[in-house]
């Protein structure tokens, strides 16, 4: 980041050690075999990302738009906007999931293992 005059970073994605919580978070049943520290930390972080406005992707693009509004009349600048998402875990707000109704009532899916497929046809 040293080559830029300024930069912003928004935390909380994936297993980012963003929020400290000693008690284990509530984690729904999942077929995910890899349940490491990133997995646990992700569920801690999700508690603080309960609205779209708090999502790191939203904050990233909002900051980019603010930069453009602030500097649009100026010359000799460069803005680079990078966002981690879409990226596993594929965590989003319920109102987006509600756009795609389904009958599936099995384990929670949003962070697939990268391995051979072991899920059933219904889980796919």
Short mmCIF file of C-alpha atoms in Angstrom, two decimals:
data_model
loop_
_atom_site.label_atom_id
_atom_site.label_comp_id
_atom_site.label_asym_id
_atom_site.label_seq_id
_atom_site.Cartn_x
_atom_site.Cartn_y
_atom_site.Cartn_z
CA UNK A 1 0.00 0.00 0.00
CA UNK A 2 3.00 2.27 0.26
CA UNK A 3 2.83 3.38 -3.35
CA UNK A 4 -0.54 5.05 -2.75
CA UNK A 5 -1.15 8.36 -0.99
CA UNK A 6 -4.12 6.88 0.85
CA UNK A 7 -5.97 3.60 1.18
CA UNK A 8 -8.89 2.11 3.09
CA UNK A 9 -9.49 -1.45 4.20
CA UNK A 10 -12.74 -2.95 5.49
CA UNK A 11 -12.59 -5.97 7.73
CA UNK A 12 -14.69 -8.99 8.52
CA UNK A 13 -14.53 -11.25 5.48
CA UNK A 14 -13.91 -14.97 5.63
CA UNK A 15 -11.79 -15.83 8.70
CA UNK A 16 -10.41 -12.33 9.30
CA UNK A 17 -9.42 -12.08 12.98
CA UNK A 18 -11.56 -8.96 13.20
CA UNK A 19 -13.77 -9.43 16.26
CA UNK A 20 -12.60 -11.09 19.44
CA UNK A 21 -15.03 -13.52 21.03
CA UNK A 22 -14.02 -16.25 23.46
CA UNK A 23 -17.38 -18.06 23.50
CA UNK A 24 -18.01 -20.25 20.49
CA UNK A 25 -20.50 -18.73 18.06
CA UNK A 26 -23.67 -20.51 17.05
CA UNK A 27 -22.86 -22.43 13.86
CA UNK A 28 -25.57 -24.30 11.91
CA UNK A 29 -25.13 -27.90 10.79
CA UNK A 30 -23.04 -28.04 7.64
CA UNK A 31 -21.53 -30.78 5.49
CA UNK A 32 -18.26 -28.81 5.43
CA UNK A 33 -15.44 -31.11 6.50
CA UNK A 34 -12.87 -28.35 7.04
CA UNK A 35 -13.79 -26.72 10.33
CA UNK A 36 -10.70 -24.78 11.23
CA UNK A 37 -10.05 -21.46 12.99
CA UNK A 38 -11.08 -19.53 9.85
CA UNK A 39 -14.44 -21.30 9.91
CA UNK A 40 -15.05 -20.40 13.55
CA UNK A 41 -13.89 -16.78 13.12
CA UNK A 42 -16.14 -16.35 10.11
CA UNK A 43 -19.17 -17.18 12.27
CA UNK A 44 -18.00 -14.72 14.93
CA UNK A 45 -17.68 -11.99 12.28
CA UNK A 46 -21.10 -12.70 10.75
CA UNK A 47 -22.75 -11.53 13.94
CA UNK A 48 -21.49 -8.03 13.17
CA UNK A 49 -22.41 -8.10 9.47
CA UNK A 50 -26.15 -8.30 10.00
CA UNK A 51 -27.14 -5.62 7.49
CA UNK A 52 -26.14 -4.95 3.92
CA UNK A 53 -24.72 -1.56 4.93
CA UNK A 54 -22.20 -3.30 7.24
CA UNK A 55 -20.94 -5.76 4.61
CA UNK A 56 -17.29 -5.18 3.61
CA UNK A 57 -18.23 -5.23 -0.08
CA UNK A 58 -20.80 -2.47 0.44
CA UNK A 59 -18.34 -0.41 2.50
CA UNK A 60 -15.66 -0.87 -0.17
CA UNK A 61 -17.81 0.37 -3.03
CA UNK A 62 -19.29 3.18 -0.93
CA UNK A 63 -15.75 4.39 -0.14
CA UNK A 64 -14.83 4.22 -3.83
CA UNK A 65 -17.89 6.27 -4.78
CA UNK A 66 -17.07 8.80 -2.06
CA UNK A 67 -13.54 9.14 -3.47
CA UNK A 68 -14.93 9.74 -6.96
CA UNK A 69 -17.40 12.36 -5.71
CA UNK A 70 -14.69 14.12 -3.70
CA UNK A 71 -12.10 14.15 -6.48
CA UNK A 72 -14.08 14.24 -9.72
CA UNK A 73 -13.16 17.88 -10.47
CA UNK A 74 -9.45 17.26 -9.83
CA UNK A 75 -6.76 15.94 -12.14
CA UNK A 76 -3.80 13.57 -11.74
CA UNK A 77 -5.32 10.87 -9.55
CA UNK A 78 -5.88 7.15 -9.72
CA UNK A 79 -8.33 5.03 -7.78
CA UNK A 80 -8.10 1.26 -7.47
CA UNK A 81 -11.05 -0.57 -5.97
CA UNK A 82 -10.60 -4.20 -4.98
CA UNK A 83 -13.21 -6.27 -3.27
CA UNK A 84 -12.76 -9.72 -1.78
CA UNK A 85 -16.33 -10.74 -2.66
CA UNK A 86 -17.86 -12.60 -4.32
CA UNK A 87 -15.76 -15.21 -2.57
CA UNK A 88 -16.40 -18.04 -0.21
CA UNK A 89 -18.03 -18.11 2.15
CA UNK A 90 -20.95 -17.12 -0.05
CA UNK A 91 -22.69 -15.28 2.77
CA UNK A 92 -25.39 -12.78 1.89
CA UNK A 93 -28.48 -11.15 3.32
CA UNK A 94 -31.73 -13.12 3.46
CA UNK A 95 -33.62 -10.76 1.15
CA UNK A 96 -31.32 -11.85 -1.69
CA UNK A 97 -31.77 -15.54 -0.89
CA UNK A 98 -35.54 -15.01 -0.84
CA UNK A 99 -35.38 -14.13 -4.55
CA UNK A 100 -34.59 -17.81 -5.26
CA UNK A 101 -37.10 -19.94 -3.35
CA UNK A 102 -36.38 -23.66 -3.04
CA UNK A 103 -37.55 -26.72 -1.13
CA UNK A 104 -34.13 -27.63 0.27
CA UNK A 105 -34.12 -28.06 4.05
CA UNK A 106 -30.80 -29.81 4.63
CA UNK A 107 -27.52 -28.64 6.15
CA UNK A 108 -26.30 -25.08 5.75
CA UNK A 109 -24.26 -24.43 2.57
CA UNK A 110 -22.24 -21.33 1.77
CA UNK A 111 -18.60 -22.35 2.09
CA UNK A 112 -17.81 -25.44 0.01
CA UNK A 113 -14.88 -27.72 0.61
CA UNK A 114 -12.53 -27.88 -2.34
CA UNK A 115 -12.48 -31.58 -2.86
CA UNK A 116 -14.38 -34.31 -4.66
CA UNK A 117 -18.13 -33.76 -4.56
CA UNK A 118 -19.70 -35.79 -1.76
CA UNK A 119 -23.02 -33.96 -1.48
CA UNK A 120 -26.23 -35.68 -2.47
CA UNK A 121 -28.21 -34.65 -5.56
CA UNK A 122 -30.61 -32.69 -3.29
CA UNK A 123 -27.71 -30.84 -1.65
CA UNK A 124 -26.22 -29.77 -4.97
#
